[in-house]
Every structure is written in C-alpha cells, then in structure tokens.
Amino acid sequence: MKQTDQKVVASPDERRRDYRLTPLIGIYLLCMLLTLSHLGEPYPFMGKIYTGDASESMIFVDSVVSLYLIVGILKRQRLTLWLLIAYNFLESASGISNLLLLPVQQIMTASGAMVPDYHYRINAFSVFVLFLLLNVFLYFNRDRFDNKSIYLW
C-alpha cells in the first residue's frame, strides 16, 4: 500500500476566523500603549484620581493585564474571552464613574492639560461606548475562541 502526502487546505471559514480577531489585537495593543504613555501622570479610576506610586502601579497592572489579553486573543483562549468581557465592563464602569464623579477642572489640574469641558465629556462617553461595542463584538464572535486550555504558554 502506497501512502501519499496530501496537504490539508483550510476552509474559508477557518481562515477567516483568525482575521476576525485581528482588530481586537490592534485595539488592545493601542489601549496598552496609550496607558503606558501616561506613566508618571495621574490616573483616573472609578471616580478617583490616583497619583505617584499608586498611579504608576495601576498603569503597570493595566498594561500587564492588556498584554495577557492580547496573548490570549492570539491563542484564541476561551478563558480570555470572559476576561475580555469583564475587563471591558470594568473599563466602562470606570469611564462612566469618572465622567459623573470627577469634575473636569480637577482632571485638568491633575494632568496639566487644558481640555474644554465638552471634549472631555465626549471622550469619556466615546470610550464607554467603545468598550460596550467591543463586548457586543466579543459576544457574537465567542465561537472563535475555541482553545479550552486555561494556560497561555
């Protein structure tokens, strides 16, 4: 009996699976880089502004979590899907609480930037909507996360 080598060609659905998650990697990489660019600056979280070591620690932790999520998206890990949804809800809640609890004047003083009131409010609301839309996207593409392993490496 003769055995031949045959190439297995992936179906179009299997090839498209990887491309649907690619924008997620870009979004979370951009979020991580933006967070890292604010290292040493005040960090607003859940309606409170953190400064000094607390700010740097929170920025570092947020960046490490973002890196973990990026690797999890690359590995299409099922656990990462649920962590992404939880992270997005946390970021949304933080954005809305910052919008409602922090006066724009306090943020301008802490950051040293002159931002008009309506720009800050539009930006905060846009971030809130972005994270909610990411959750909708994740929910409808949850079958793409097919790696059931709990370990990334």
Short mmCIF file of N, CA and C in Angstrom, two decimals:
data_model
loop_
_atom_site.label_atom_id
_atom_site.label_comp_id
_atom_site.label_asym_id
_atom_site.label_seq_id
_atom_site.Cartn_x
_atom_site.Cartn_y
_atom_site.Cartn_z
N MET A 1 0.82 -1.18 0.00
CA MET A 1 0.00 0.00 0.00
C MET A 1 0.87 1.24 0.00
N LYS A 2 0.56 2.14 -0.86
CA LYS A 2 1.34 3.35 -1.02
C LYS A 2 0.66 4.51 -0.29
N GLN A 3 1.47 5.22 0.51
CA GLN A 3 0.92 6.34 1.26
C GLN A 3 1.38 7.64 0.60
N THR A 4 0.46 8.54 0.34
CA THR A 4 0.80 9.80 -0.31
C THR A 4 0.63 10.94 0.68
N ASP A 5 1.43 11.95 0.47
CA ASP A 5 1.33 13.16 1.30
C ASP A 5 0.29 14.07 0.68
N GLN A 6 -0.68 14.40 1.46
CA GLN A 6 -1.71 15.31 0.99
C GLN A 6 -1.75 16.52 1.89
N LYS A 7 -1.85 17.67 1.27
CA LYS A 7 -1.97 18.91 2.04
C LYS A 7 -3.44 19.09 2.41
N VAL A 8 -3.62 19.47 3.64
CA VAL A 8 -4.97 19.77 4.10
C VAL A 8 -5.18 21.28 3.94
N VAL A 9 -6.14 21.63 3.15
CA VAL A 9 -6.43 23.03 2.89
C VAL A 9 -7.56 23.45 3.83
N ALA A 10 -7.32 24.54 4.53
CA ALA A 10 -8.32 25.04 5.47
C ALA A 10 -9.49 25.64 4.70
N SER A 11 -10.65 25.45 5.24
CA SER A 11 -11.85 26.01 4.62
C SER A 11 -11.82 27.54 4.77
N PRO A 12 -12.59 28.24 3.96
CA PRO A 12 -12.62 29.71 4.08
C PRO A 12 -13.06 30.18 5.46
N ASP A 13 -13.96 29.44 6.10
CA ASP A 13 -14.40 29.83 7.44
C ASP A 13 -13.26 29.74 8.44
N GLU A 14 -12.41 28.72 8.32
CA GLU A 14 -11.29 28.58 9.25
C GLU A 14 -10.25 29.67 9.04
N ARG A 15 -10.00 30.05 7.80
CA ARG A 15 -9.05 31.13 7.54
C ARG A 15 -9.59 32.47 8.02
N ARG A 16 -10.87 32.69 7.85
CA ARG A 16 -11.47 33.95 8.24
C ARG A 16 -11.50 34.11 9.76
N ARG A 17 -11.51 33.01 10.49
CA ARG A 17 -11.58 33.04 11.95
C ARG A 17 -10.45 33.88 12.53
N ASP A 18 -9.25 33.69 12.03
CA ASP A 18 -8.11 34.44 12.56
C ASP A 18 -8.22 35.92 12.22
N TYR A 19 -8.74 36.24 11.06
CA TYR A 19 -8.80 37.63 10.64
C TYR A 19 -9.87 38.42 11.39
N ARG A 20 -10.89 37.78 11.87
CA ARG A 20 -11.93 38.49 12.61
C ARG A 20 -11.42 38.97 13.97
N LEU A 21 -10.45 38.29 14.53
CA LEU A 21 -9.93 38.67 15.83
C LEU A 21 -8.77 39.67 15.73
N THR A 22 -8.25 39.88 14.54
CA THR A 22 -7.12 40.78 14.35
C THR A 22 -7.40 42.22 14.81
N PRO A 23 -8.57 42.79 14.52
CA PRO A 23 -8.82 44.15 15.01
C PRO A 23 -8.80 44.24 16.54
N LEU A 24 -9.21 43.17 17.22
CA LEU A 24 -9.16 43.17 18.68
C LEU A 24 -7.73 43.33 19.18
N ILE A 25 -6.82 42.64 18.54
CA ILE A 25 -5.41 42.74 18.94
C ILE A 25 -4.93 44.18 18.78
N GLY A 26 -5.29 44.80 17.66
CA GLY A 26 -4.89 46.19 17.44
C GLY A 26 -5.49 47.14 18.46
N ILE A 27 -6.76 46.94 18.80
CA ILE A 27 -7.42 47.82 19.75
C ILE A 27 -6.78 47.71 21.13
N TYR A 28 -6.57 46.48 21.60
CA TYR A 28 -6.00 46.31 22.94
C TYR A 28 -4.52 46.68 22.98
N LEU A 29 -3.81 46.51 21.88
CA LEU A 29 -2.42 46.96 21.82
C LEU A 29 -2.36 48.48 21.88
N LEU A 30 -3.25 49.15 21.16
CA LEU A 30 -3.31 50.61 21.20
C LEU A 30 -3.67 51.10 22.61
N CYS A 31 -4.65 50.44 23.24
CA CYS A 31 -5.02 50.81 24.62
C CYS A 31 -3.84 50.64 25.57
N MET A 32 -3.09 49.55 25.40
CA MET A 32 -1.94 49.30 26.26
C MET A 32 -0.88 50.38 26.06
N LEU A 33 -0.61 50.73 24.81
CA LEU A 33 0.41 51.74 24.54
C LEU A 33 -0.03 53.12 25.03
N LEU A 34 -1.30 53.44 24.89
CA LEU A 34 -1.81 54.72 25.41
C LEU A 34 -1.71 54.76 26.93
N THR A 35 -2.02 53.66 27.58
CA THR A 35 -1.91 53.60 29.04
C THR A 35 -0.46 53.77 29.46
N LEU A 36 0.45 53.07 28.80
CA LEU A 36 1.88 53.17 29.13
C LEU A 36 2.42 54.57 28.88
N SER A 37 1.86 55.28 27.91
CA SER A 37 2.35 56.62 27.61
C SER A 37 2.01 57.60 28.73
N HIS A 38 1.10 57.24 29.61
CA HIS A 38 0.72 58.10 30.73
C HIS A 38 1.44 57.72 32.02
N LEU A 39 2.47 56.92 31.92
CA LEU A 39 3.24 56.52 33.10
C LEU A 39 3.83 57.76 33.76
N GLY A 40 3.61 57.89 35.06
CA GLY A 40 4.09 59.04 35.81
C GLY A 40 3.08 60.16 35.92
N GLU A 41 1.97 60.03 35.23
CA GLU A 41 0.92 61.03 35.30
C GLU A 41 -0.20 60.53 36.20
N PRO A 42 -1.08 61.43 36.64
CA PRO A 42 -2.24 60.98 37.42
C PRO A 42 -3.11 60.01 36.62
N TYR A 43 -3.72 59.07 37.32
CA TYR A 43 -4.51 58.03 36.68
C TYR A 43 -5.92 58.02 37.26
N PRO A 44 -6.93 58.42 36.48
CA PRO A 44 -8.30 58.39 37.00
C PRO A 44 -8.87 56.97 36.90
N PHE A 45 -9.44 56.50 38.00
CA PHE A 45 -10.04 55.17 38.01
C PHE A 45 -11.20 55.14 38.99
N MET A 46 -12.35 54.77 38.53
CA MET A 46 -13.57 54.64 39.33
C MET A 46 -13.89 55.91 40.12
N GLY A 47 -13.76 57.04 39.47
CA GLY A 47 -14.17 58.30 40.09
C GLY A 47 -13.17 58.90 41.04
N LYS A 48 -11.94 58.42 41.03
CA LYS A 48 -10.90 58.96 41.89
C LYS A 48 -9.62 59.10 41.08
N ILE A 49 -8.84 60.13 41.37
CA ILE A 49 -7.57 60.33 40.67
C ILE A 49 -6.44 59.84 41.55
N TYR A 50 -5.66 58.92 41.01
CA TYR A 50 -4.51 58.37 41.74
C TYR A 50 -3.24 59.06 41.22
N THR A 51 -2.32 59.35 42.13
CA THR A 51 -1.06 60.00 41.75
C THR A 51 0.11 59.24 42.37
N GLY A 52 1.30 59.55 41.90
CA GLY A 52 2.51 58.97 42.47
C GLY A 52 2.65 57.49 42.23
N ASP A 53 3.08 56.77 43.27
CA ASP A 53 3.32 55.33 43.16
C ASP A 53 2.04 54.56 42.85
N ALA A 54 0.93 55.00 43.42
CA ALA A 54 -0.35 54.32 43.16
C ALA A 54 -0.70 54.41 41.68
N SER A 55 -0.49 55.57 41.09
CA SER A 55 -0.76 55.76 39.67
C SER A 55 0.14 54.87 38.81
N GLU A 56 1.43 54.86 39.13
CA GLU A 56 2.36 54.04 38.35
C GLU A 56 2.04 52.55 38.49
N SER A 57 1.67 52.14 39.68
CA SER A 57 1.32 50.73 39.90
C SER A 57 0.07 50.35 39.11
N MET A 58 -0.93 51.21 39.12
CA MET A 58 -2.16 50.92 38.40
C MET A 58 -1.93 50.89 36.89
N ILE A 59 -1.09 51.79 36.40
CA ILE A 59 -0.77 51.80 34.97
C ILE A 59 0.00 50.54 34.60
N PHE A 60 0.93 50.13 35.44
CA PHE A 60 1.69 48.91 35.17
C PHE A 60 0.77 47.68 35.17
N VAL A 61 -0.10 47.58 36.15
CA VAL A 61 -1.02 46.44 36.23
C VAL A 61 -1.96 46.43 35.02
N ASP A 62 -2.48 47.58 34.65
CA ASP A 62 -3.37 47.67 33.49
C ASP A 62 -2.63 47.23 32.23
N SER A 63 -1.38 47.60 32.09
CA SER A 63 -0.60 47.22 30.91
C SER A 63 -0.32 45.72 30.89
N VAL A 64 -0.01 45.15 32.03
CA VAL A 64 0.24 43.70 32.10
C VAL A 64 -1.04 42.92 31.78
N VAL A 65 -2.17 43.38 32.31
CA VAL A 65 -3.45 42.74 32.01
C VAL A 65 -3.75 42.84 30.51
N SER A 66 -3.50 44.00 29.93
CA SER A 66 -3.72 44.17 28.49
C SER A 66 -2.82 43.24 27.68
N LEU A 67 -1.57 43.10 28.09
CA LEU A 67 -0.65 42.19 27.39
C LEU A 67 -1.14 40.75 27.49
N TYR A 68 -1.61 40.35 28.67
CA TYR A 68 -2.17 39.00 28.84
C TYR A 68 -3.36 38.80 27.91
N LEU A 69 -4.23 39.80 27.82
CA LEU A 69 -5.41 39.69 26.96
C LEU A 69 -5.02 39.60 25.49
N ILE A 70 -3.99 40.34 25.09
CA ILE A 70 -3.53 40.28 23.70
C ILE A 70 -3.01 38.89 23.37
N VAL A 71 -2.21 38.32 24.25
CA VAL A 71 -1.69 36.96 24.02
C VAL A 71 -2.84 35.96 24.01
N GLY A 72 -3.81 36.15 24.90
CA GLY A 72 -4.96 35.26 24.94
C GLY A 72 -5.79 35.33 23.66
N ILE A 73 -5.90 36.53 23.07
CA ILE A 73 -6.61 36.66 21.79
C ILE A 73 -5.83 35.92 20.70
N LEU A 74 -4.51 36.07 20.70
CA LEU A 74 -3.70 35.38 19.70
C LEU A 74 -3.85 33.86 19.81
N LYS A 75 -3.97 33.36 21.03
CA LYS A 75 -4.13 31.93 21.26
C LYS A 75 -5.59 31.47 21.17
N ARG A 76 -6.51 32.41 21.00
CA ARG A 76 -7.95 32.14 20.92
C ARG A 76 -8.44 31.36 22.14
N GLN A 77 -7.98 31.77 23.29
CA GLN A 77 -8.28 31.08 24.54
C GLN A 77 -9.68 31.43 25.03
N ARG A 78 -10.45 30.43 25.40
CA ARG A 78 -11.83 30.62 25.87
C ARG A 78 -11.87 31.47 27.16
N LEU A 79 -10.94 31.23 28.08
CA LEU A 79 -10.87 32.00 29.31
C LEU A 79 -10.66 33.48 29.03
N THR A 80 -9.86 33.78 28.02
CA THR A 80 -9.58 35.17 27.66
C THR A 80 -10.85 35.88 27.21
N LEU A 81 -11.73 35.16 26.53
CA LEU A 81 -12.99 35.77 26.11
C LEU A 81 -13.74 36.34 27.30
N TRP A 82 -13.86 35.57 28.36
CA TRP A 82 -14.61 36.03 29.53
C TRP A 82 -13.84 37.10 30.30
N LEU A 83 -12.52 37.00 30.29
CA LEU A 83 -11.71 38.05 30.92
C LEU A 83 -11.82 39.36 30.14
N LEU A 84 -11.88 39.28 28.82
CA LEU A 84 -12.06 40.47 27.99
C LEU A 84 -13.40 41.15 28.29
N ILE A 85 -14.45 40.35 28.39
CA ILE A 85 -15.77 40.92 28.68
C ILE A 85 -15.76 41.58 30.05
N ALA A 86 -15.16 40.92 31.05
CA ALA A 86 -15.09 41.52 32.39
C ALA A 86 -14.24 42.79 32.38
N TYR A 87 -13.11 42.76 31.67
CA TYR A 87 -12.23 43.93 31.57
C TYR A 87 -12.97 45.10 30.91
N ASN A 88 -13.72 44.81 29.85
CA ASN A 88 -14.46 45.87 29.16
C ASN A 88 -15.54 46.48 30.06
N PHE A 89 -16.23 45.63 30.83
CA PHE A 89 -17.23 46.17 31.74
C PHE A 89 -16.58 47.02 32.83
N LEU A 90 -15.43 46.58 33.32
CA LEU A 90 -14.71 47.35 34.33
C LEU A 90 -14.27 48.70 33.78
N GLU A 91 -13.72 48.71 32.58
CA GLU A 91 -13.29 49.96 31.96
C GLU A 91 -14.48 50.88 31.67
N SER A 92 -15.60 50.29 31.24
CA SER A 92 -16.81 51.09 31.01
C SER A 92 -17.31 51.72 32.29
N ALA A 93 -17.36 50.92 33.36
CA ALA A 93 -17.81 51.43 34.65
C ALA A 93 -16.87 52.52 35.15
N SER A 94 -15.58 52.34 34.97
CA SER A 94 -14.62 53.35 35.39
C SER A 94 -14.80 54.63 34.59
N GLY A 95 -15.01 54.51 33.29
CA GLY A 95 -15.20 55.68 32.45
C GLY A 95 -16.44 56.47 32.83
N ILE A 96 -17.53 55.77 33.07
CA ILE A 96 -18.77 56.47 33.45
C ILE A 96 -18.64 57.07 34.84
N SER A 97 -18.03 56.35 35.78
CA SER A 97 -17.87 56.92 37.12
C SER A 97 -16.93 58.12 37.09
N ASN A 98 -15.89 58.08 36.26
CA ASN A 98 -15.02 59.26 36.11
C ASN A 98 -15.80 60.43 35.53
N LEU A 99 -16.65 60.13 34.57
CA LEU A 99 -17.44 61.18 33.93
C LEU A 99 -18.42 61.82 34.91
N LEU A 100 -19.02 61.00 35.76
CA LEU A 100 -20.03 61.51 36.67
C LEU A 100 -19.46 62.08 37.97
N LEU A 101 -18.35 61.51 38.46
CA LEU A 101 -17.83 61.88 39.78
C LEU A 101 -16.67 62.88 39.77
N LEU A 102 -15.93 62.93 38.68
CA LEU A 102 -14.77 63.82 38.63
C LEU A 102 -15.09 65.10 37.86
N PRO A 103 -14.93 66.23 38.50
CA PRO A 103 -15.12 67.48 37.76
C PRO A 103 -13.99 67.66 36.74
N VAL A 104 -14.34 68.24 35.62
CA VAL A 104 -13.35 68.44 34.56
C VAL A 104 -12.21 69.31 35.06
N GLN A 105 -12.50 70.28 35.89
CA GLN A 105 -11.46 71.17 36.43
C GLN A 105 -10.42 70.39 37.22
N GLN A 106 -10.85 69.40 37.97
CA GLN A 106 -9.92 68.58 38.75
C GLN A 106 -9.01 67.76 37.84
N ILE A 107 -9.56 67.24 36.77
CA ILE A 107 -8.76 66.46 35.82
C ILE A 107 -7.78 67.37 35.09
N MET A 108 -8.21 68.55 34.72
CA MET A 108 -7.31 69.49 34.04
C MET A 108 -6.17 69.89 34.97
N THR A 109 -6.46 70.11 36.24
CA THR A 109 -5.43 70.48 37.20
C THR A 109 -4.44 69.34 37.40
N ALA A 110 -4.95 68.12 37.53
CA ALA A 110 -4.09 66.96 37.78
C ALA A 110 -3.21 66.63 36.58
N SER A 111 -3.76 66.74 35.38
CA SER A 111 -2.99 66.38 34.19
C SER A 111 -2.19 67.54 33.62
N GLY A 112 -2.56 68.76 33.96
CA GLY A 112 -1.84 69.92 33.44
C GLY A 112 -2.23 70.26 32.02
N ALA A 113 -3.30 69.67 31.52
CA ALA A 113 -3.75 69.92 30.15
C ALA A 113 -4.98 70.81 30.16
N MET A 114 -5.08 71.64 29.16
CA MET A 114 -6.25 72.50 29.02
C MET A 114 -7.22 71.82 28.06
N VAL A 115 -8.22 71.17 28.61
CA VAL A 115 -9.19 70.44 27.82
C VAL A 115 -10.56 71.08 28.04
N PRO A 116 -11.22 71.49 26.97
CA PRO A 116 -12.57 72.03 27.15
C PRO A 116 -13.50 70.97 27.75
N ASP A 117 -14.46 71.42 28.49
CA ASP A 117 -15.39 70.54 29.20
C ASP A 117 -16.07 69.54 28.25
N TYR A 118 -16.58 70.04 27.13
CA TYR A 118 -17.31 69.16 26.22
C TYR A 118 -16.39 68.13 25.56
N HIS A 119 -15.10 68.47 25.33
CA HIS A 119 -14.17 67.48 24.76
C HIS A 119 -13.94 66.33 25.72
N TYR A 120 -13.77 66.66 26.99
CA TYR A 120 -13.57 65.61 28.00
C TYR A 120 -14.80 64.71 28.08
N ARG A 121 -15.97 65.30 28.10
CA ARG A 121 -17.20 64.52 28.22
C ARG A 121 -17.43 63.65 26.99
N ILE A 122 -17.17 64.19 25.82
CA ILE A 122 -17.32 63.40 24.58
C ILE A 122 -16.31 62.26 24.56
N ASN A 123 -15.08 62.53 24.97
CA ASN A 123 -14.05 61.50 25.01
C ASN A 123 -14.42 60.39 25.99
N ALA A 124 -14.85 60.75 27.18
CA ALA A 124 -15.21 59.75 28.20
C ALA A 124 -16.39 58.92 27.73
N PHE A 125 -17.39 59.56 27.15
CA PHE A 125 -18.55 58.82 26.67
C PHE A 125 -18.18 57.92 25.49
N SER A 126 -17.29 58.38 24.61
CA SER A 126 -16.85 57.57 23.47
C SER A 126 -16.12 56.31 23.93
N VAL A 127 -15.29 56.44 24.95
CA VAL A 127 -14.59 55.28 25.49
C VAL A 127 -15.59 54.29 26.08
N PHE A 128 -16.59 54.80 26.78
CA PHE A 128 -17.65 53.96 27.34
C PHE A 128 -18.34 53.17 26.23
N VAL A 129 -18.73 53.85 25.17
CA VAL A 129 -19.42 53.20 24.05
C VAL A 129 -18.50 52.21 23.35
N LEU A 130 -17.22 52.56 23.18
CA LEU A 130 -16.27 51.65 22.54
C LEU A 130 -16.19 50.33 23.29
N PHE A 131 -16.05 50.36 24.60
CA PHE A 131 -15.93 49.13 25.36
C PHE A 131 -17.22 48.32 25.34
N LEU A 132 -18.36 48.98 25.31
CA LEU A 132 -19.62 48.24 25.20
C LEU A 132 -19.75 47.58 23.83
N LEU A 133 -19.34 48.29 22.78
CA LEU A 133 -19.38 47.70 21.44
C LEU A 133 -18.39 46.55 21.31
N LEU A 134 -17.26 46.65 21.99
CA LEU A 134 -16.32 45.53 21.99
C LEU A 134 -16.95 44.30 22.63
N ASN A 135 -17.72 44.49 23.69
CA ASN A 135 -18.40 43.36 24.32
C ASN A 135 -19.44 42.74 23.40
N VAL A 136 -20.14 43.56 22.65
CA VAL A 136 -21.11 43.03 21.68
C VAL A 136 -20.37 42.22 20.61
N PHE A 137 -19.26 42.77 20.11
CA PHE A 137 -18.46 42.05 19.12
C PHE A 137 -17.95 40.72 19.68
N LEU A 138 -17.45 40.75 20.91
CA LEU A 138 -16.95 39.52 21.53
C LEU A 138 -18.06 38.49 21.71
N TYR A 139 -19.23 38.94 22.12
CA TYR A 139 -20.33 38.01 22.33
C TYR A 139 -20.72 37.31 21.04
N PHE A 140 -20.80 38.06 19.95
CA PHE A 140 -21.21 37.46 18.68
C PHE A 140 -20.09 36.65 18.02
N ASN A 141 -18.86 36.82 18.47
CA ASN A 141 -17.74 36.05 17.93
C ASN A 141 -17.14 35.12 18.97
N ARG A 142 -17.91 34.75 19.97
CA ARG A 142 -17.40 33.91 21.05
C ARG A 142 -17.01 32.52 20.57
N ASP A 143 -17.58 32.05 19.47
CA ASP A 143 -17.21 30.73 18.96
C ASP A 143 -15.80 30.73 18.36
N ARG A 144 -15.24 31.89 18.09
CA ARG A 144 -13.87 31.99 17.57
C ARG A 144 -12.83 31.64 18.63
N PHE A 145 -13.21 31.79 19.88
CA PHE A 145 -12.31 31.46 20.99
C PHE A 145 -12.51 29.97 21.31
N ASP A 146 -11.78 29.13 20.60
CA ASP A 146 -12.02 27.69 20.69
C ASP A 146 -10.95 26.92 21.47
N ASN A 147 -9.97 27.61 22.01
CA ASN A 147 -8.91 26.96 22.80
C ASN A 147 -9.37 26.87 24.25
N LYS A 148 -9.65 25.66 24.70
CA LYS A 148 -10.20 25.49 26.05
C LYS A 148 -9.12 25.39 27.14
N SER A 149 -7.86 25.46 26.78
CA SER A 149 -6.78 25.41 27.75
C SER A 149 -6.81 26.66 28.64
N ILE A 150 -6.52 26.46 29.92
CA ILE A 150 -6.50 27.62 30.82
C ILE A 150 -5.11 28.25 30.88
N TYR A 151 -4.13 27.63 30.24
CA TYR A 151 -2.76 28.14 30.25
C TYR A 151 -2.43 28.79 28.91
N LEU A 152 -1.77 29.95 28.97
CA LEU A 152 -1.37 30.61 27.73
C LEU A 152 -0.14 29.97 27.12
N TRP A 153 0.75 29.51 27.94
CA TRP A 153 2.02 29.02 27.42
C TRP A 153 1.96 27.56 27.30
#
